[in-house]
Short mmCIF file of C-alpha atoms and ligand atoms in Angstrom, two decimals:
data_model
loop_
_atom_site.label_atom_id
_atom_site.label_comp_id
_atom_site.label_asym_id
_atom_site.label_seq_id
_atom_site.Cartn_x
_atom_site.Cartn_y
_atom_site.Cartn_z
CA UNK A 242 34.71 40.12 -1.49
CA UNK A 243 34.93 39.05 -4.96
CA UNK A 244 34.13 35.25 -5.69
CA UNK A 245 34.29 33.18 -8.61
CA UNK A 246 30.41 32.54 -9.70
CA UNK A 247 31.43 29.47 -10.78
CA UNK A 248 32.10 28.67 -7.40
CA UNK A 249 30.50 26.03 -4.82
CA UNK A 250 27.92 27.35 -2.00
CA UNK A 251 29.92 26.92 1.55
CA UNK A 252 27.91 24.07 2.37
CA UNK A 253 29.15 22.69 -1.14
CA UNK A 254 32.43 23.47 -0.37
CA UNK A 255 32.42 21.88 2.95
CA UNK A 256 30.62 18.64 1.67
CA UNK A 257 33.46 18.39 -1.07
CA UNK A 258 36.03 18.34 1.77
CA UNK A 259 33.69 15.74 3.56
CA UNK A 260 34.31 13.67 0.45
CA UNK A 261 37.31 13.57 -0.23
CA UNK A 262 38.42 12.82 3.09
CA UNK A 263 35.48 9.59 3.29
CA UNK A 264 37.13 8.18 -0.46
CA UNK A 265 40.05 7.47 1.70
CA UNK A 266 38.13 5.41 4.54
CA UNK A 267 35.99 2.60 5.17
CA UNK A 268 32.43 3.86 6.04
CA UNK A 269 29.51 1.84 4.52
CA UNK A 270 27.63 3.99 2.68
CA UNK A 271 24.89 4.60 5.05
CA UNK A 272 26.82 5.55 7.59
CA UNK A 273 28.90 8.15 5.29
CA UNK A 274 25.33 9.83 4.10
CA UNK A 275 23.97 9.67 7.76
CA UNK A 276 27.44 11.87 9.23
CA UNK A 277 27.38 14.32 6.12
CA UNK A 278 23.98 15.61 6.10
CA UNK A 279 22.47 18.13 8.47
CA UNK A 280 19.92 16.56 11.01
CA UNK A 281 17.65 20.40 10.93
CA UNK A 282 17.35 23.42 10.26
CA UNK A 283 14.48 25.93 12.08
CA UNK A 284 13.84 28.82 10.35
CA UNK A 285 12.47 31.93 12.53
CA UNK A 286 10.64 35.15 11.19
CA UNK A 287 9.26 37.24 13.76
CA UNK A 288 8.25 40.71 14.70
CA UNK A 289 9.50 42.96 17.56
CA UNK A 290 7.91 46.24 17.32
CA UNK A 291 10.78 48.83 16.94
CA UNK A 292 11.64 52.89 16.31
CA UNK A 293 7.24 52.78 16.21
CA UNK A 294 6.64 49.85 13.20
CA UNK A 295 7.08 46.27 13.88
CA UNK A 296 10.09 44.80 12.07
CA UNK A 297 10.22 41.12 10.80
CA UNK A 298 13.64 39.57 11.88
CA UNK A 299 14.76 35.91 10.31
CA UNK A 300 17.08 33.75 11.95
CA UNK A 301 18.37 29.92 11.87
CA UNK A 302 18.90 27.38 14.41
CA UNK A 303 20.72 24.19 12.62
CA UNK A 304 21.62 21.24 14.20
CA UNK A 305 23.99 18.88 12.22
CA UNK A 306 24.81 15.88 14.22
CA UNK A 307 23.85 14.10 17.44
CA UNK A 308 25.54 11.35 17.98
CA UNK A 309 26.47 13.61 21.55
CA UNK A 310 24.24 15.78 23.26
CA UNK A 311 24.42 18.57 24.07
CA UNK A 312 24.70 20.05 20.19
CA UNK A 313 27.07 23.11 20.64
CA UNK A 314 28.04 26.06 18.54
CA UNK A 315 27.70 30.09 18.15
CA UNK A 316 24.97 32.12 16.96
CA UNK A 317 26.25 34.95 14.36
CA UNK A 318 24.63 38.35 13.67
CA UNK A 319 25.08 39.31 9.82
CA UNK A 320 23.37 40.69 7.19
CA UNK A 321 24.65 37.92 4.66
CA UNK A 322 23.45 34.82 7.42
CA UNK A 323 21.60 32.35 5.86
CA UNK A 324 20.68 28.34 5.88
CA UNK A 325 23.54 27.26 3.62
CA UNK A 326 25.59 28.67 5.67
CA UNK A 327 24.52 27.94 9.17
CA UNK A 328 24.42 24.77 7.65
CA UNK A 329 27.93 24.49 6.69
CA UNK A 330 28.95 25.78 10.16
CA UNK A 331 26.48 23.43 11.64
CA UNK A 332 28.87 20.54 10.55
CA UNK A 333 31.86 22.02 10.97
CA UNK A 334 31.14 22.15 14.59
CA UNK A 335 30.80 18.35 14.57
CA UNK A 336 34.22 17.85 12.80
CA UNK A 337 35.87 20.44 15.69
CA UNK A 338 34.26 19.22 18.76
CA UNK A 339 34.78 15.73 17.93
CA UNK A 340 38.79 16.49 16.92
CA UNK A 341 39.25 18.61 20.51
CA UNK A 342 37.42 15.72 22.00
CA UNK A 343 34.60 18.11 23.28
CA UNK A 344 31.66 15.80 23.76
CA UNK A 345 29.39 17.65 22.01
CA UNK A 346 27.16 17.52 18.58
CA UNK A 347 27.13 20.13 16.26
CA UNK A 348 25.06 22.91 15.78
CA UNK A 349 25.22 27.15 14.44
CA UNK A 350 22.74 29.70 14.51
CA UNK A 351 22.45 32.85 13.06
CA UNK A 352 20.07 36.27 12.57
CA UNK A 353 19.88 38.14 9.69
CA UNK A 354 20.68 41.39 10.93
CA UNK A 355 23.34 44.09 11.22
CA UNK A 356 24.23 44.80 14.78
CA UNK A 357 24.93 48.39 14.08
CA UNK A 358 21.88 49.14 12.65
CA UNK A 359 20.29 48.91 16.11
CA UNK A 360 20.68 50.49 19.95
CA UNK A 361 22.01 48.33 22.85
CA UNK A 362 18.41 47.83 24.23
CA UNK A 363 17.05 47.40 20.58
CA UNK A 364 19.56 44.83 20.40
CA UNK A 365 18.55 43.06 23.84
CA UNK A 366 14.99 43.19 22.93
CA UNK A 367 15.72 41.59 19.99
CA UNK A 368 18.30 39.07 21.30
CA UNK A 369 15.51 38.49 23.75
CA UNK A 370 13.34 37.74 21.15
CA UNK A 371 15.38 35.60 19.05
CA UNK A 372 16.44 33.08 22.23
CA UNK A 373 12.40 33.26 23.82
CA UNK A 374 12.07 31.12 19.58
CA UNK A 375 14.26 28.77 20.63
CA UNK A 376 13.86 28.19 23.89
CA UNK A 377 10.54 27.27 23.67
CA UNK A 378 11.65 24.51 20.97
CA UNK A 379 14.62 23.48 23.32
CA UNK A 380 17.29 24.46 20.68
CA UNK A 381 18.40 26.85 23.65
CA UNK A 382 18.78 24.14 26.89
CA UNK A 383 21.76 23.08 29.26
CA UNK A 384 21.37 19.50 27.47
CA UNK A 385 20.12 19.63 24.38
CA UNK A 386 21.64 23.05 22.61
CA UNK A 387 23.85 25.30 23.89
CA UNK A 388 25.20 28.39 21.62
CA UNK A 389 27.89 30.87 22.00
CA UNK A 390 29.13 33.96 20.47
CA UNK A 391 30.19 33.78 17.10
CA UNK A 392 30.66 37.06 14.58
CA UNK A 393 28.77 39.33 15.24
CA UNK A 394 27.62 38.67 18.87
CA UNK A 395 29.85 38.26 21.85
CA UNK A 396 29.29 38.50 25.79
CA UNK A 397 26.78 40.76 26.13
CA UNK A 398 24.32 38.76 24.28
CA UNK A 399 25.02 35.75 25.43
CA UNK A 400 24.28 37.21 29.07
CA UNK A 401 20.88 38.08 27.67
CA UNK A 402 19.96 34.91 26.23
CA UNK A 403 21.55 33.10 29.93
CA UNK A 404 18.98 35.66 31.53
CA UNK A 405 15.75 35.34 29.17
CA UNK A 406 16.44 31.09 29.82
CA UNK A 407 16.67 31.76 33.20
CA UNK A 408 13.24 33.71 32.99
CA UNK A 409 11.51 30.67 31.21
CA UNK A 410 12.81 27.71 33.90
CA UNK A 411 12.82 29.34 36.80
CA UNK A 412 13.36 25.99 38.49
CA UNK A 413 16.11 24.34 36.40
CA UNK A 414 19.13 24.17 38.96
CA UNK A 415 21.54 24.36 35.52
CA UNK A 416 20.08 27.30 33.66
CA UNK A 417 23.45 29.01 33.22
CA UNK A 418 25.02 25.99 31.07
CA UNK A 419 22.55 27.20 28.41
CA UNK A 420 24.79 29.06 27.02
CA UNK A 421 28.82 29.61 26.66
CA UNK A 422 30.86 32.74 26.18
CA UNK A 423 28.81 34.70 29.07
CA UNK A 424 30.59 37.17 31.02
CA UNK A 425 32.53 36.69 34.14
CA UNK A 426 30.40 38.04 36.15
CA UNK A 427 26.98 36.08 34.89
CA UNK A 428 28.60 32.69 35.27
CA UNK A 429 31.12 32.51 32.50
CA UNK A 430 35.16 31.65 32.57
CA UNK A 431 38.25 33.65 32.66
CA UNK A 432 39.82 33.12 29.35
CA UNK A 433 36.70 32.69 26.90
CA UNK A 434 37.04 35.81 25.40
CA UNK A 435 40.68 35.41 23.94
CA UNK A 436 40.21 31.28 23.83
CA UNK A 437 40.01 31.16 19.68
CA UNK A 438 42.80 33.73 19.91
CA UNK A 439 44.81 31.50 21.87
CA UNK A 440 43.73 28.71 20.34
CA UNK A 441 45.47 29.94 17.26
CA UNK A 442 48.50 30.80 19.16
CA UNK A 443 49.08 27.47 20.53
CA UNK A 444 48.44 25.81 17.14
CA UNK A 445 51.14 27.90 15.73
CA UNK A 446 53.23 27.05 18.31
CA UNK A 447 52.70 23.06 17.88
CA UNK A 448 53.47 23.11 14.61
CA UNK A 449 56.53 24.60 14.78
CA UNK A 450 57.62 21.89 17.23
CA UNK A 451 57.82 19.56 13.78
CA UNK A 452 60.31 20.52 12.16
CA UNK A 453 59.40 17.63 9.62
CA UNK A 454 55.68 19.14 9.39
CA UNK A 455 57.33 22.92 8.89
CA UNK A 456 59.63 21.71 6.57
CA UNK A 457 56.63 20.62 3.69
CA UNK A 458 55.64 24.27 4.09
CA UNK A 459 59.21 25.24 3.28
CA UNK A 460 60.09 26.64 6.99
CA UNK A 461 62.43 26.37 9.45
CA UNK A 462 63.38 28.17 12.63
CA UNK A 463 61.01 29.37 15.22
CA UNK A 464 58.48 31.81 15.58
CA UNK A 465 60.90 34.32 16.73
CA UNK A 466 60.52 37.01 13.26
CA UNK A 467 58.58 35.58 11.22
CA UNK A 468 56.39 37.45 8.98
CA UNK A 469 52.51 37.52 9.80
CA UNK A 470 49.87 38.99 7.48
CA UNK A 471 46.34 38.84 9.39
CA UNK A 472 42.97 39.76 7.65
CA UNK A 473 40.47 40.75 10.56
CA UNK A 474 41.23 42.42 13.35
CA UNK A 475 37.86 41.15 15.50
CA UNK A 476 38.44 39.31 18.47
CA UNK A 477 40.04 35.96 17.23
CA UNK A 478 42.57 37.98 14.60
CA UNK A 479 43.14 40.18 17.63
CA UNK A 480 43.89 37.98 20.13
CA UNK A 481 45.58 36.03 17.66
CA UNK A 482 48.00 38.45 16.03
CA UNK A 483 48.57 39.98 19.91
CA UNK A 484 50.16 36.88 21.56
CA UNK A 485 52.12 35.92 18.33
CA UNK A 486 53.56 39.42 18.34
CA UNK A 487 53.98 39.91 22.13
CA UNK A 488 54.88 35.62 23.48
CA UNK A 489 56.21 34.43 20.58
CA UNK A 490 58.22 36.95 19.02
CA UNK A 491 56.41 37.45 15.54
CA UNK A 492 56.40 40.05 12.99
CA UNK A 493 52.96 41.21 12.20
CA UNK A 494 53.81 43.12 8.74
CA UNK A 495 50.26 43.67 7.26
CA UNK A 496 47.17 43.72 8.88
CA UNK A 497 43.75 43.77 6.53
CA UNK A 498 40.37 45.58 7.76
CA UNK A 499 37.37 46.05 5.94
CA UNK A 500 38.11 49.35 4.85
CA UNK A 501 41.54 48.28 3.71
CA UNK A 502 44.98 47.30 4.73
CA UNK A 503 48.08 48.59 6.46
CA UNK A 504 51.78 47.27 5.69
CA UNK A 505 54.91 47.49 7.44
CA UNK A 506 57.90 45.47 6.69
CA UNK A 507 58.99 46.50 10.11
CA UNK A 508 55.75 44.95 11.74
CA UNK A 509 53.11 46.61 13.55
CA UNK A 510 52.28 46.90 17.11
CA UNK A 511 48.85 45.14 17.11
CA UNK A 512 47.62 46.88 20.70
CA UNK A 513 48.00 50.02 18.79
CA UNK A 514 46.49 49.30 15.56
CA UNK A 515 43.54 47.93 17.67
CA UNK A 516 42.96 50.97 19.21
CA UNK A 517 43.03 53.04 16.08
CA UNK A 518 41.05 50.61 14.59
CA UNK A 519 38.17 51.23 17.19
CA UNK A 520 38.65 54.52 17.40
CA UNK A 521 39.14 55.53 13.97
CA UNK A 522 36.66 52.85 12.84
CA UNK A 523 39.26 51.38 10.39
CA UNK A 524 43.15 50.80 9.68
CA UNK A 525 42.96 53.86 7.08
CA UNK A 526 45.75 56.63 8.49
CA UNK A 527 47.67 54.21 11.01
CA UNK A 528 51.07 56.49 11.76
CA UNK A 529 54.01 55.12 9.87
CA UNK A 530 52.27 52.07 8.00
CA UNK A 531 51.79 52.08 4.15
CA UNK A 532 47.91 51.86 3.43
CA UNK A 533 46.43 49.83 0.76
CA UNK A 534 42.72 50.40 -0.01
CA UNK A 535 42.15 47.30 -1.95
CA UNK A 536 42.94 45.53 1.24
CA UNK A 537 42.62 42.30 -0.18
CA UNK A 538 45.35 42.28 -2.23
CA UNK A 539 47.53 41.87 0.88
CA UNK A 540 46.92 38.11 1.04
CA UNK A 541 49.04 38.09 -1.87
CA UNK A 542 52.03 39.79 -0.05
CA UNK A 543 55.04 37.94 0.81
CA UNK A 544 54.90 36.72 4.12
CA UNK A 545 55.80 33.36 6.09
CA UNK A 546 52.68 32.58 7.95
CA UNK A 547 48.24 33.94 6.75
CA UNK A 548 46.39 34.11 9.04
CA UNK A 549 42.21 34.47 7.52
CA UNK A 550 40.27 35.26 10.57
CA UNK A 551 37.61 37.50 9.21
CA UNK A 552 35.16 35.95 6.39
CA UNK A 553 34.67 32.61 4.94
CA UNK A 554 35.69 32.51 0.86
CA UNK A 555 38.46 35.01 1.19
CA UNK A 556 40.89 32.95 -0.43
CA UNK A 557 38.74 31.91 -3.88
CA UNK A 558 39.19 30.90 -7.06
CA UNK A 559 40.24 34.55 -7.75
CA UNK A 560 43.28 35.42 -5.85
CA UNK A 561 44.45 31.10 -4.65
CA UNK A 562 46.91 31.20 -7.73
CA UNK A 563 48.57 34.75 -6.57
CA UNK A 564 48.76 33.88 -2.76
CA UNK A 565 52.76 33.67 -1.89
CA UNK A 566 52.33 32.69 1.78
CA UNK A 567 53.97 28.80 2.57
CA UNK A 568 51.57 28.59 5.60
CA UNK A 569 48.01 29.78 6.02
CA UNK A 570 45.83 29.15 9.35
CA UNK A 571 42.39 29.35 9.09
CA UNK A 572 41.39 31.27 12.08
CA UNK A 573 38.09 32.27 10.63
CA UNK A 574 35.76 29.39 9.67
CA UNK A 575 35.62 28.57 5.78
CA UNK A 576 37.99 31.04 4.96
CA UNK A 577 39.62 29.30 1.53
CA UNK A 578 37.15 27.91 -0.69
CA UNK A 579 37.27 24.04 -1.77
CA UNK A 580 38.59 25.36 -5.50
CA UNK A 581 41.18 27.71 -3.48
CA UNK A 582 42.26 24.45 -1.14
CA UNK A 583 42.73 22.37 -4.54
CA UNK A 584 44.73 25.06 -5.87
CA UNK A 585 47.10 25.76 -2.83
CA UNK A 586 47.68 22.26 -2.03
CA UNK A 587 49.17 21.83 -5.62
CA UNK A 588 51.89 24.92 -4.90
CA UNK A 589 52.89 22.98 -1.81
CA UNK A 590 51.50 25.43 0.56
CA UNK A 591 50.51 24.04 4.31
CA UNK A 592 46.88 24.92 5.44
CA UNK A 593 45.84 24.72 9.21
CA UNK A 594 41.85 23.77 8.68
CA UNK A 595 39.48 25.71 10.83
CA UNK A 596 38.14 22.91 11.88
CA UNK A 597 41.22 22.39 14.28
CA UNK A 598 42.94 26.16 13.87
CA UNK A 599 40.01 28.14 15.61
CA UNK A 600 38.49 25.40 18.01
CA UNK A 601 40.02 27.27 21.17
CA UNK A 602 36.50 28.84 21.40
CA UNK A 603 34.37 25.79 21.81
CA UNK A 604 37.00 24.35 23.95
CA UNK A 605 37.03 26.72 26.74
CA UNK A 606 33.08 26.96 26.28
CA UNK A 607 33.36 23.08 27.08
CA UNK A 608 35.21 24.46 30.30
CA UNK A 609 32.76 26.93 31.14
CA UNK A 610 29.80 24.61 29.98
CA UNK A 611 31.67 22.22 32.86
CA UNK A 612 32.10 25.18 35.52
CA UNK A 613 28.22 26.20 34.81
CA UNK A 614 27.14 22.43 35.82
CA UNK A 615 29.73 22.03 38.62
CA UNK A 616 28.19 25.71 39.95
CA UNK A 617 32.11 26.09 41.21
CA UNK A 618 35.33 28.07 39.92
CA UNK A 619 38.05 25.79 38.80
CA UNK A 620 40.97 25.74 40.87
CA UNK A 621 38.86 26.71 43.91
CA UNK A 622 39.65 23.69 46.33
CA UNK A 623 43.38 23.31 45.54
CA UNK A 624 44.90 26.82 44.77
CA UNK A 625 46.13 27.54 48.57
CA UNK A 626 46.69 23.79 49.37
CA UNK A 627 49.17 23.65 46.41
CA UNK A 628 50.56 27.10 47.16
CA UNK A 629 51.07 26.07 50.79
CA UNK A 630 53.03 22.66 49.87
CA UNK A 631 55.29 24.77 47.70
CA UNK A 632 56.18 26.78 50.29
CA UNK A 633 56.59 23.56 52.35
CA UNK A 634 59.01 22.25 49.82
CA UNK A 635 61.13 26.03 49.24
CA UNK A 636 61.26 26.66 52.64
CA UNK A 637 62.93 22.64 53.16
CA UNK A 638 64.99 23.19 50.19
CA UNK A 639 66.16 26.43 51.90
CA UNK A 640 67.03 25.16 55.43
CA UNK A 641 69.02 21.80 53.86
CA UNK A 642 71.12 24.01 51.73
CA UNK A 643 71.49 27.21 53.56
CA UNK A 644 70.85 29.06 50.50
CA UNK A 645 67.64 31.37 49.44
CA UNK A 646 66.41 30.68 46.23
CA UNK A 647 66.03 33.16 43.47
CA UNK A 648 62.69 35.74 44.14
CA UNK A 649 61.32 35.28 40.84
CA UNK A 650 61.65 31.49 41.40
CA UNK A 651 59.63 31.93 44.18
CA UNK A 652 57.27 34.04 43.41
CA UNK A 653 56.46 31.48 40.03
CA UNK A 654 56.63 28.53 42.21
CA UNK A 655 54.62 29.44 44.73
CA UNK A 656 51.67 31.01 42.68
CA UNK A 657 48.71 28.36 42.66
CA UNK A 658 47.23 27.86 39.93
CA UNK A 659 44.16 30.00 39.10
CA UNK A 660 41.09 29.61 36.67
CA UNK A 661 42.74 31.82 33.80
CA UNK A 662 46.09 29.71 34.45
CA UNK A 663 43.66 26.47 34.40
CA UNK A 664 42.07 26.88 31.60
CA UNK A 665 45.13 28.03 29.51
CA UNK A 666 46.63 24.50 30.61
CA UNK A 667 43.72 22.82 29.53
CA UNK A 668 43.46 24.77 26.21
CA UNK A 669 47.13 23.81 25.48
CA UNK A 670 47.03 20.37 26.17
CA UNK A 671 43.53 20.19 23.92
CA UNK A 672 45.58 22.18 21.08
CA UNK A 673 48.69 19.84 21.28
CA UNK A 674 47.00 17.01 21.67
CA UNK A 675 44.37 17.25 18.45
CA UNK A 676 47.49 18.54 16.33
CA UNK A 677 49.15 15.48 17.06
CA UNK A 678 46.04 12.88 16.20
CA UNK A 679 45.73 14.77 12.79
CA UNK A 680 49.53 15.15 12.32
CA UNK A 681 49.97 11.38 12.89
CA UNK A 682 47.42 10.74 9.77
CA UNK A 683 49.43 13.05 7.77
CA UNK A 684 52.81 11.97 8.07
CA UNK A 685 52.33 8.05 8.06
CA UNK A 686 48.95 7.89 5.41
CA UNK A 687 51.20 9.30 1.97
CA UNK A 688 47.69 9.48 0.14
CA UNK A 689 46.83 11.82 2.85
CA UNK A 690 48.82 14.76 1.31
CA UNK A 691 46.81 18.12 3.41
CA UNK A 692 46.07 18.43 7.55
CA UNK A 693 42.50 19.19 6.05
CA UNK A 694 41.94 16.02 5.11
CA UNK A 695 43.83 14.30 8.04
CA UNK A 696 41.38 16.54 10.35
CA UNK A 697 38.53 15.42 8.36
CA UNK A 698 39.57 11.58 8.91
CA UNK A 699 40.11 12.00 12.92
CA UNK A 700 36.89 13.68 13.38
CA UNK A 701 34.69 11.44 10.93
CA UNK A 702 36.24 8.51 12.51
CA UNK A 703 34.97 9.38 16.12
CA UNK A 704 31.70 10.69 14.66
CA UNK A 705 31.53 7.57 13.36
CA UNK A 706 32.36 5.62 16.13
CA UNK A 707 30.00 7.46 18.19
CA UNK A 708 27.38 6.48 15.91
CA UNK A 709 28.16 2.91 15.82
CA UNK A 710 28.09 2.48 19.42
CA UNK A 711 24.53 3.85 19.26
CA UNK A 712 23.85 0.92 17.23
CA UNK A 713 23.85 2.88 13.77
N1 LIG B 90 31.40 30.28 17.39
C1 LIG B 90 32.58 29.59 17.80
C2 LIG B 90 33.01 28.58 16.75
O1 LIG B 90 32.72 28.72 15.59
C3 LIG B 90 32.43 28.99 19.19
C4 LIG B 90 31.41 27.93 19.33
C5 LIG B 90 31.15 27.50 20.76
O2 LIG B 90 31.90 27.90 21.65
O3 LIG B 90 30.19 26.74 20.96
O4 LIG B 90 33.74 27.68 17.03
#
């Protein structure tokens, strides 16, 4: 990706969105300095002896803010990792869990190291490795710090890290809340996987409930058709892209990939493009689709609704100006640089901040975090007790009327609710709710002119608050 030298770090860029948002409150100063700055940073190096030669791995633990405990957020696997950016996601996870009202602190790690270099057991061993580090410090623990998959990493390593904790406490009753994203069957939650995914979704889908929010991005209408342009296909764009196309009706016309992009007016069918894109290994030759190599240059395509969700500084200093979309939500952390934000906010055009946009994932790991320290499956108790009062209540309605009612009324109704249904609920209401605390700053604060900065005053305020009633 091609970014303008002249351009902030991401820590930079995320500390000049910090400030403008604090010019428009009432912090003392103090307090201001004390929420912006990172609390720590770790810094690993160690060996694991590999392919007959020890190799030296480094990796990051950063811990932003504690005004709650646990401090929550993923670890990332990438060659380009490093502190200013674990940093920057550090506090980014304080401004999302406090806006989704997940009582957490923030925190990010992150290993310097390219996943497909490596085997599956080099990988565990390494993993293994990596979590024994912070374990021992307690930057891997139930209370204290509890990570989850981020880019990168995903179920499978999070089971290993659950496991190598479990190894080291043998006797800690809540082991398995050291970690979020697991699979289902080592402790995690139906849902997880395709919560940041749906996350998006239902932000979309909130939005376009205002009609006075939609119409300062120039829309109107519904979903239904309109055009979607999504740059990563990985398991947020994925999900993402998926239910849009499939629930709500939308057209996804380009799709971007790292080894370019694929266009169709028509709109592609995202299952299909997945598949080709892991079998294939990229978009390249996708039947029927117009291929762009310089896949980048797709942001700049006409289209009603961007959707980032693969790097941070994708939209820079050097393609902001040329980018046509009205509404862009940031489904991949840091995607639009703090010069690109400036820049789009001036042509009028509506950004969804990541900071509220992608926080599906930390919400349902709240869920599962909750399910891990309850040691039961939500919905357990009351599925067949609600399922039996609804059939109380059809078979009643029924005998008073003399009538049957419809099958596919009944076979709705009667359906108890079960963890996948729960935690969708819970998502939703979490996704609704947080629009509408940062939309309300918006619409009645005129100096308030982006949802960035009205996310940036809803979270800082409860950070804040937090802090105060710790006697900061
Ligand atoms: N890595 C995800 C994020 O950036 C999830 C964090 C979590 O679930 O703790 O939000």
């Amino acid at each position: 990706m091609l970014q303008h030298t002249s351009e902030p770090s991401f820590r930079q860029s995320v500390d000049m969105m910090f400030t403008r948002a604090v010019a428009l409150m009432d912090l003392s100063p103090g307090l201001e300095e004390k929420i912006r700055v990172c609390n720590s940073t770790y810094t690993v190096r160690f060996g694991v002896k590999l392919r007959g030669r020890i190799h030296t791995f480094t990796g990051y633990r950063s811990v932003h803010s504690e005004h709650m405990e646990p401090v929550k957020g993923g670890i990332r696997y990438a060659m380009s990792v490093n502190q200013d950016e674990v940093e920057a996601l550090a506090a980014l996870m304080t401004y999302k869990c406090a806006l989704v009202e997940a009582p957490f602190g923030g925190s990010k790690g992150g290993l310097c190291i390219d996943p497909k270099d490596w085997e599956e057991d080099e990988l565990e061993r390494i993993t293994r490795r990596f979590a024994y580090e912070l374990i021992k410090r307690d930057l891997i623990h139930p209370s204290q710090n509890v990570p989850a998959p981020d880019m990168g990493t995903g179920e499978r390593e999070m089971a290993w890290i659950a496991d190598q904790f479990a190894r080291m406490h043998t006797s800690e009753l809540n082991a398995r809340a050291c970690v979020t994203g697991k699979p289902l069957t080592a402790h995690g939650i139906a849902g997880r996987v395709e919560a940041t995914g749906r996350g998006v979704q239902y932000a979309l889908q909130e939005f376009f409930r205002h009609p006075e929010d939609m119409k300062r991005a120039g829309l109107d209408g519904s979903l239904d058709g309109k055009r979607v342009i999504v740059q990563g296909l990985g398991n947020v764009g994925y999900h993402a892209a998926k239910f849009l196309e499939e629930e709500d009706g939308c057209r996804i016309i380009g799709v971007i990939e790292r080894d370019g992009a694929i266009f169709d007016p028509a709109g592609l069918p995202v299952e299909r493009v997945r598949q080709h894109l892991i079998g294939q290994g990229g978009v390249r030759g996708f039947p029927g689709a117009k291929y762009l190599a310089e896949g980048a240059r797709l942001l700049e395509e006409d289209c009603d609704i961007l959707i980032p969700a693969a790097f941070e500084a994708a939209i820079n200093l050097t393609n902001a100006e040329r980018i046509q979309a009205p509404l862009i939500i940031e489904a991949a952390n840091g995607p639009v640089t703090a010069g690109a934000d400036e820049i789009l906010r001036r042509k009028g055009c509506v950004i969804i901040p990541d900071m509220y946009a992608n926080a599906g994932g930390v919400t349902v790991s709240y869920f599962e975090w909750v399910k891990n320290l309850s040691h039961i499956r939500f919905g357990r108790m009351q599925r067949r007790q609600e399922e039996s009062r609804h059939r109380m209540l059809i078979d009643e309605l029924e005998r008073l009327t003399g009538k049957s009612v419809s099958a596919t009324f009944s076979e709705k109704f009667l359906k108890g609710a079960d963890e996948l249904a729960l935690v969708r609920s819970g998502l939703e209401d979490t996704m609704r709710g947080a629009y509408q605390s940062i939309a309300e700053v918006w619409r009645a604060r005129p100096e308030v002119t982006d949802l960035r900065t009205a996310a940036y005053l809803v979270s800082i305020g409860r950070v804040a608050a937090a802090y105060k009633s710790l006697g900061l």
